[in-house]
Amino acid sequence: MSLDLPRAGGPVLDLLLERGPGGVTRIARRRVAWPWSLPRGYALGGPEGCLTLVPQAAGAALMPGDIWEQRLTLGPGAAARLVTAGATAVHGPGGAETIWRLSLAPGAWLAMLPDPAVLFEGAALRQTVEADLGPGAVLILADGVCLRAPDVRPLGWTSRLVVTGPEGTILTERQEAGPESFPRLARLPDAPAAFGSLTAFGAFPAEPGPLDLPGCYAAAGLLRGGAGMTARIAAPSGGALSSALRRLAAAWAPRFEPRL
């Protein structure tokens, strides 16, 4: 799928997180532009817990022609979770793009847990995540997409993930679904209309094999080269996918949360 979009004009969200006095992660730099707003964040589990951020987008929707580029940098030993206040709608007709550039210094820990994107009629979404991991860094990354309704026909969806480390490329992955893909998927047993993944780099939070996530098909497998593991999920709806990702993240992420 090719989206004819102009180049992004720069990050609309640019954050630097650092481990401050007493080991508490704090926002050391923030640059926020429309459509984002960002509350201060809070420490999960008390002052010594990791910093939880909940950026909020105006209208919670991508419109045709939108390009949102975001940058998140974690200093040595910083620990953070990023969650969204809800799903992001992707309207048509036409294409939109979202880009996340992540940089984790040695020993940093980040759980990126956005809600799935919701594709409307005629919508096309291109999403990119580029992550650079320092030695000992841990990244837990959620990704997902669903249809607004079973009969919606979007133009397509493309996801590109590139993860690098001190020795070069760890993983390059591309997923794509064109307009003809969604009707075929709907003919599968239980007519799945939502698809997602949870991937852990630098951590092994579960055993490979099928996962018990009610109403979903799900399984976990190891990444090549001992880089971590990933779980793939097919669900009947966006709500079911969101619930499955939250349940899985709750099981995966706390086990590797640093004790600062």
mmCIF file of C-alpha atoms in Angstrom:
data_model
loop_
_atom_site.group_PDB
_atom_site.id
_atom_site.type_symbol
_atom_site.label_atom_id
_atom_site.label_comp_id
_atom_site.label_asym_id
_atom_site.label_seq_id
_atom_site.Cartn_x
_atom_site.Cartn_y
_atom_site.Cartn_z
ATOM 1 C CA MET A 1 0.000 0.000 0.000
ATOM 2 C CA SER A 2 1.399 3.399 -0.947
ATOM 3 C CA LEU A 3 0.192 6.552 0.777
ATOM 4 C CA ASP A 4 0.912 9.821 -1.008
ATOM 5 C CA LEU A 5 1.610 11.986 2.034
ATOM 6 C CA PRO A 6 3.892 15.011 2.476
ATOM 7 C CA ARG A 7 6.910 14.828 4.745
ATOM 8 C CA ALA A 8 6.289 15.407 8.435
ATOM 9 C CA GLY A 9 7.216 18.892 9.653
ATOM 10 C CA GLY A 10 8.839 17.590 12.861
ATOM 11 C CA PRO A 11 7.748 15.912 16.099
ATOM 12 C CA VAL A 12 4.427 16.972 17.588
ATOM 13 C CA LEU A 13 5.463 15.227 20.813
ATOM 14 C CA ASP A 14 9.111 15.222 21.922
ATOM 15 C CA LEU A 15 9.952 14.018 25.454
ATOM 16 C CA LEU A 16 13.142 13.345 27.363
ATOM 17 C CA LEU A 17 12.789 11.236 30.508
ATOM 18 C CA GLU A 18 15.612 11.019 33.025
ATOM 19 C CA ARG A 19 16.244 9.217 36.280
ATOM 20 C CA GLY A 20 16.425 11.981 38.849
ATOM 21 C CA PRO A 21 17.447 12.215 42.507
ATOM 22 C CA GLY A 22 16.343 9.202 44.517
ATOM 23 C CA GLY A 23 15.948 7.130 41.352
ATOM 24 C CA VAL A 24 12.587 8.616 40.360
ATOM 25 C CA THR A 25 12.021 9.085 36.621
ATOM 26 C CA ARG A 26 10.941 12.595 35.635
ATOM 27 C CA ILE A 27 10.198 14.571 32.478
ATOM 28 C CA ALA A 28 13.395 16.513 31.777
ATOM 29 C CA ARG A 29 12.224 18.039 28.500
ATOM 30 C CA ARG A 30 8.832 18.290 26.867
ATOM 31 C CA ARG A 31 7.854 19.779 23.546
ATOM 32 C CA VAL A 32 4.202 19.350 22.769
ATOM 33 C CA ALA A 33 2.284 20.633 19.751
ATOM 34 C CA TRP A 34 -1.227 20.129 18.405
ATOM 35 C CA PRO A 35 -2.921 17.648 18.455
ATOM 36 C CA TRP A 36 -1.257 16.495 21.691
ATOM 37 C CA SER A 37 -1.547 17.626 25.263
ATOM 38 C CA LEU A 38 0.373 16.009 28.099
ATOM 39 C CA PRO A 39 -0.461 15.952 31.822
ATOM 40 C CA ARG A 40 2.407 15.742 34.294
ATOM 41 C CA GLY A 41 2.297 11.960 34.611
ATOM 42 C CA TYR A 42 2.287 9.958 37.818
ATOM 43 C CA ALA A 43 4.366 7.286 39.517
ATOM 44 C CA LEU A 44 2.763 3.877 39.283
ATOM 45 C CA GLY A 45 2.847 2.138 42.634
ATOM 46 C CA GLY A 46 4.025 5.186 44.585
ATOM 47 C CA PRO A 47 6.975 7.554 44.360
ATOM 48 C CA GLU A 48 9.433 4.756 43.598
ATOM 49 C CA GLY A 49 7.379 3.290 40.757
ATOM 50 C CA CYS A 50 7.950 3.937 37.086
ATOM 51 C CA LEU A 51 6.568 7.130 35.527
ATOM 52 C CA THR A 52 3.233 6.669 33.743
ATOM 53 C CA LEU A 53 2.388 9.075 30.926
ATOM 54 C CA VAL A 54 -1.033 9.517 29.310
ATOM 55 C CA PRO A 55 -0.737 11.835 26.277
ATOM 56 C CA GLN A 56 -4.107 12.953 24.916
ATOM 57 C CA ALA A 57 -4.844 13.829 21.300
ATOM 58 C CA ALA A 58 -7.412 16.481 20.343
ATOM 59 C CA GLY A 59 -10.412 14.693 18.906
ATOM 60 C CA ALA A 60 -8.577 11.361 19.336
ATOM 61 C CA ALA A 61 -8.637 11.023 15.559
ATOM 62 C CA LEU A 62 -6.359 11.009 12.541
ATOM 63 C CA MET A 63 -7.808 12.783 9.510
ATOM 64 C CA PRO A 64 -6.749 12.195 5.884
ATOM 65 C CA GLY A 65 -3.386 13.855 5.299
ATOM 66 C CA ASP A 66 -2.387 13.958 8.991
ATOM 67 C CA ILE A 67 1.182 13.015 9.898
ATOM 68 C CA TRP A 68 1.971 12.692 13.590
ATOM 69 C CA GLU A 69 5.635 12.210 14.436
ATOM 70 C CA GLN A 70 6.519 11.539 18.078
ATOM 71 C CA ARG A 71 9.896 11.164 19.791
ATOM 72 C CA LEU A 72 10.529 9.622 23.204
ATOM 73 C CA THR A 73 14.012 9.461 24.741
ATOM 74 C CA LEU A 74 14.860 7.693 28.014
ATOM 75 C CA GLY A 75 18.111 8.346 29.832
ATOM 76 C CA PRO A 76 20.148 5.693 31.659
ATOM 77 C CA GLY A 77 18.022 3.710 34.110
ATOM 78 C CA ALA A 78 14.840 5.687 33.399
ATOM 79 C CA ALA A 79 11.590 3.710 33.640
ATOM 80 C CA ALA A 80 8.242 4.691 32.087
ATOM 81 C CA ARG A 81 4.941 3.455 30.781
ATOM 82 C CA LEU A 82 3.030 5.242 28.055
ATOM 83 C CA VAL A 83 -0.679 4.539 27.699
ATOM 84 C CA THR A 84 -3.401 6.322 25.772
ATOM 85 C CA ALA A 85 -6.698 7.672 27.049
ATOM 86 C CA GLY A 86 -8.566 5.667 24.393
ATOM 87 C CA ALA A 87 -8.424 4.360 20.858
ATOM 88 C CA THR A 88 -7.415 6.608 17.956
ATOM 89 C CA ALA A 89 -9.941 6.777 15.140
ATOM 90 C CA VAL A 90 -8.586 6.887 11.591
ATOM 91 C CA HIS A 91 -11.021 8.597 9.222
ATOM 92 C CA GLY A 92 -11.240 8.394 5.427
ATOM 93 C CA PRO A 93 -11.251 8.749 2.605
ATOM 94 C CA GLY A 94 -7.493 8.894 2.302
ATOM 95 C CA GLY A 95 -4.311 8.176 4.198
ATOM 96 C CA ALA A 96 -2.737 9.247 7.477
ATOM 97 C CA GLU A 97 0.534 8.400 9.169
ATOM 98 C CA THR A 98 1.872 8.075 12.691
ATOM 99 C CA ILE A 99 5.556 7.707 13.588
ATOM 100 C CA TRP A 100 7.188 6.905 16.928
ATOM 101 C CA ARG A 101 10.952 7.256 17.367
ATOM 102 C CA LEU A 102 12.148 5.679 20.619
ATOM 103 C CA SER A 103 15.619 5.853 22.141
ATOM 104 C CA LEU A 104 16.439 3.920 25.310
ATOM 105 C CA ALA A 105 19.782 4.465 27.052
ATOM 106 C CA PRO A 106 21.509 1.610 28.922
ATOM 107 C CA GLY A 107 19.287 0.064 31.578
ATOM 108 C CA ALA A 108 16.177 2.033 30.564
ATOM 109 C CA TRP A 109 12.740 0.376 30.706
ATOM 110 C CA LEU A 110 9.741 1.390 28.603
ATOM 111 C CA ALA A 111 6.276 -0.097 28.148
ATOM 112 C CA MET A 112 4.525 1.480 25.139
ATOM 113 C CA LEU A 113 0.885 0.426 25.461
ATOM 114 C CA PRO A 114 -1.340 2.461 23.114
ATOM 115 C CA ASP A 115 -4.885 1.346 22.368
ATOM 116 C CA PRO A 116 -5.507 -0.123 18.886
ATOM 117 C CA ALA A 117 -6.181 2.193 15.951
ATOM 118 C CA VAL A 118 -9.763 2.096 14.624
ATOM 119 C CA LEU A 119 -10.144 2.178 10.827
ATOM 120 C CA PHE A 120 -13.219 3.898 9.375
ATOM 121 C CA GLU A 121 -14.637 3.562 5.857
ATOM 122 C CA GLY A 122 -12.070 4.482 3.209
ATOM 123 C CA ALA A 123 -9.279 5.066 5.734
ATOM 124 C CA ALA A 124 -5.643 4.149 5.174
ATOM 125 C CA LEU A 125 -3.095 4.141 7.980
ATOM 126 C CA ARG A 126 0.667 3.878 7.816
ATOM 127 C CA GLN A 127 2.354 3.486 11.187
ATOM 128 C CA THR A 128 6.066 3.284 11.950
ATOM 129 C CA VAL A 129 7.985 2.554 15.144
ATOM 130 C CA GLU A 130 11.767 2.984 15.174
ATOM 131 C CA ALA A 131 13.492 2.030 18.432
ATOM 132 C CA ASP A 132 17.141 2.130 19.423
ATOM 133 C CA LEU A 133 17.994 0.133 22.558
ATOM 134 C CA GLY A 134 21.075 0.555 24.707
ATOM 135 C CA PRO A 135 22.685 -2.343 26.618
ATOM 136 C CA GLY A 136 20.315 -3.807 29.191
ATOM 137 C CA ALA A 137 17.336 -1.765 27.999
ATOM 138 C CA VAL A 138 13.874 -3.364 27.981
ATOM 139 C CA LEU A 139 11.072 -2.340 25.595
ATOM 140 C CA ILE A 140 7.558 -3.771 25.753
ATOM 141 C CA LEU A 141 5.561 -2.618 22.749
ATOM 142 C CA ALA A 142 1.844 -3.022 21.984
ATOM 143 C CA ASP A 143 0.405 -2.616 18.501
ATOM 144 C CA GLY A 144 -3.070 -3.152 17.127
ATOM 145 C CA VAL A 145 -5.694 -2.246 14.555
ATOM 146 C CA CYS A 146 -9.409 -2.941 14.213
ATOM 147 C CA LEU A 147 -12.392 -2.086 12.028
ATOM 148 C CA ARG A 148 -14.990 0.468 13.134
ATOM 149 C CA ALA A 149 -17.717 -2.043 12.238
ATOM 150 C CA PRO A 150 -17.740 -5.467 10.541
ATOM 151 C CA ASP A 151 -18.949 -4.038 7.205
ATOM 152 C CA VAL A 152 -16.380 -1.185 7.068
ATOM 153 C CA ARG A 153 -13.990 -1.330 4.125
ATOM 154 C CA PRO A 154 -10.799 0.658 4.743
ATOM 155 C CA LEU A 155 -8.226 1.269 2.024
ATOM 156 C CA GLY A 156 -5.511 -0.432 4.021
ATOM 157 C CA TRP A 157 -3.072 -0.599 6.892
ATOM 158 C CA THR A 158 0.710 -0.788 6.960
ATOM 159 C CA SER A 159 2.895 -1.264 10.044
ATOM 160 C CA ARG A 160 6.697 -1.026 10.045
ATOM 161 C CA LEU A 161 8.849 -1.816 13.086
ATOM 162 C CA VAL A 162 12.629 -1.351 13.159
ATOM 163 C CA VAL A 163 14.590 -2.075 16.349
ATOM 164 C CA THR A 164 18.327 -1.554 16.627
ATOM 165 C CA GLY A 165 20.894 -2.093 19.381
ATOM 166 C CA PRO A 166 24.613 -1.685 20.048
ATOM 167 C CA GLU A 167 25.480 -4.345 17.462
ATOM 168 C CA GLY A 168 23.103 -3.191 14.738
ATOM 169 C CA THR A 169 19.629 -4.256 13.637
ATOM 170 C CA ILE A 170 17.709 -6.476 16.051
ATOM 171 C CA LEU A 171 14.440 -6.719 14.135
ATOM 172 C CA THR A 172 12.821 -5.327 11.019
ATOM 173 C CA GLU A 173 9.177 -6.226 10.525
ATOM 174 C CA ARG A 174 6.516 -5.069 8.086
ATOM 175 C CA GLN A 175 2.828 -5.956 8.182
ATOM 176 C CA GLU A 176 0.326 -4.945 5.538
ATOM 177 C CA ALA A 177 -3.382 -5.404 4.827
ATOM 178 C CA GLY A 178 -4.931 -3.992 1.653
ATOM 179 C CA PRO A 179 -8.615 -3.384 0.856
ATOM 180 C CA GLU A 180 -9.024 -6.968 -0.316
ATOM 181 C CA SER A 181 -7.537 -8.394 2.894
ATOM 182 C CA PHE A 182 -10.296 -7.469 5.320
ATOM 183 C CA PRO A 183 -13.166 -9.284 3.524
ATOM 184 C CA ARG A 184 -10.998 -12.430 3.357
ATOM 185 C CA LEU A 185 -10.178 -12.186 7.056
ATOM 186 C CA ALA A 186 -13.879 -11.798 7.856
ATOM 187 C CA ARG A 187 -14.502 -15.228 6.311
ATOM 188 C CA LEU A 188 -12.212 -16.948 8.826
ATOM 189 C CA PRO A 189 -13.766 -18.809 11.787
ATOM 190 C CA ASP A 190 -15.327 -16.357 14.265
ATOM 191 C CA ALA A 191 -14.775 -13.505 11.744
ATOM 192 C CA PRO A 192 -11.839 -11.716 13.420
ATOM 193 C CA ALA A 193 -11.908 -7.952 12.870
ATOM 194 C CA ALA A 194 -9.087 -6.849 15.185
ATOM 195 C CA PHE A 195 -5.430 -7.811 15.173
ATOM 196 C CA GLY A 196 -2.612 -6.924 17.530
ATOM 197 C CA SER A 197 0.666 -7.884 19.106
ATOM 198 C CA LEU A 198 2.673 -7.400 22.268
ATOM 199 C CA THR A 199 6.440 -7.667 21.853
ATOM 200 C CA ALA A 200 9.110 -7.670 24.546
ATOM 201 C CA PHE A 201 12.698 -6.819 23.659
ATOM 202 C CA GLY A 202 15.346 -7.698 26.217
ATOM 203 C CA ALA A 203 12.887 -9.763 28.267
ATOM 204 C CA PHE A 204 11.205 -13.192 28.221
ATOM 205 C CA PRO A 205 7.969 -12.731 30.199
ATOM 206 C CA ALA A 206 6.154 -15.932 29.155
ATOM 207 C CA GLU A 207 6.614 -19.422 27.772
ATOM 208 C CA PRO A 208 6.159 -19.854 24.007
ATOM 209 C CA GLY A 209 2.877 -21.372 22.925
ATOM 210 C CA PRO A 210 -0.885 -20.669 23.018
ATOM 211 C CA LEU A 211 -2.143 -17.952 25.350
ATOM 212 C CA ASP A 212 -5.350 -18.051 27.384
ATOM 213 C CA LEU A 213 -7.085 -14.820 26.318
ATOM 214 C CA PRO A 214 -10.896 -15.242 26.317
ATOM 215 C CA GLY A 215 -12.556 -14.901 22.933
ATOM 216 C CA CYS A 216 -9.258 -14.492 21.067
ATOM 217 C CA TYR A 217 -6.768 -16.563 19.154
ATOM 218 C CA ALA A 218 -3.369 -15.827 20.686
ATOM 219 C CA ALA A 219 0.067 -17.358 20.884
ATOM 220 C CA ALA A 220 3.558 -16.280 21.959
ATOM 221 C CA GLY A 221 6.854 -17.085 20.287
ATOM 222 C CA LEU A 222 10.529 -16.264 20.661
ATOM 223 C CA LEU A 223 12.242 -13.662 18.510
ATOM 224 C CA ARG A 224 15.295 -14.678 16.558
ATOM 225 C CA GLY A 225 18.702 -14.274 18.104
ATOM 226 C CA GLY A 226 17.414 -14.282 21.678
ATOM 227 C CA ALA A 227 16.126 -10.724 21.312
ATOM 228 C CA GLY A 228 12.905 -11.341 23.255
ATOM 229 C CA MET A 229 9.462 -12.632 22.428
ATOM 230 C CA THR A 230 6.211 -11.597 20.788
ATOM 231 C CA ALA A 231 2.535 -12.499 21.133
ATOM 232 C CA ARG A 232 0.059 -12.292 18.240
ATOM 233 C CA ILE A 233 -3.645 -11.818 18.840
ATOM 234 C CA ALA A 234 -6.718 -12.075 16.587
ATOM 235 C CA ALA A 235 -9.970 -10.874 18.164
ATOM 236 C CA PRO A 236 -13.599 -10.412 17.080
ATOM 237 C CA SER A 237 -13.662 -6.677 17.911
ATOM 238 C CA GLY A 238 -11.528 -3.752 18.986
ATOM 239 C CA GLY A 239 -12.922 -3.979 22.499
ATOM 240 C CA ALA A 240 -11.930 -7.620 22.780
ATOM 241 C CA LEU A 241 -8.458 -6.825 21.439
ATOM 242 C CA SER A 242 -7.981 -3.943 23.890
ATOM 243 C CA SER A 243 -9.011 -6.161 26.797
ATOM 244 C CA ALA A 244 -6.641 -8.904 25.659
ATOM 245 C CA LEU A 245 -3.708 -6.507 25.264
ATOM 246 C CA ARG A 246 -4.339 -4.966 28.703
ATOM 247 C CA ARG A 247 -4.544 -8.378 30.326
ATOM 248 C CA LEU A 248 -1.375 -9.547 28.614
ATOM 249 C CA ALA A 249 0.515 -6.327 29.385
ATOM 250 C CA ALA A 250 -0.468 -6.600 33.049
ATOM 251 C CA ALA A 251 1.063 -10.078 33.083
ATOM 252 C CA TRP A 252 4.192 -9.164 31.111
ATOM 253 C CA ALA A 253 5.164 -5.649 32.156
ATOM 254 C CA PRO A 254 5.192 -5.733 36.004
ATOM 255 C CA ARG A 255 7.508 -8.727 36.044
ATOM 256 C CA PHE A 256 10.229 -6.616 34.438
ATOM 257 C CA GLU A 257 9.475 -3.315 36.137
ATOM 258 C CA PRO A 258 12.690 -2.036 37.744
ATOM 259 C CA ARG A 259 12.780 -1.613 41.507
ATOM 260 C CA LEU A 260 14.254 1.859 41.611
#
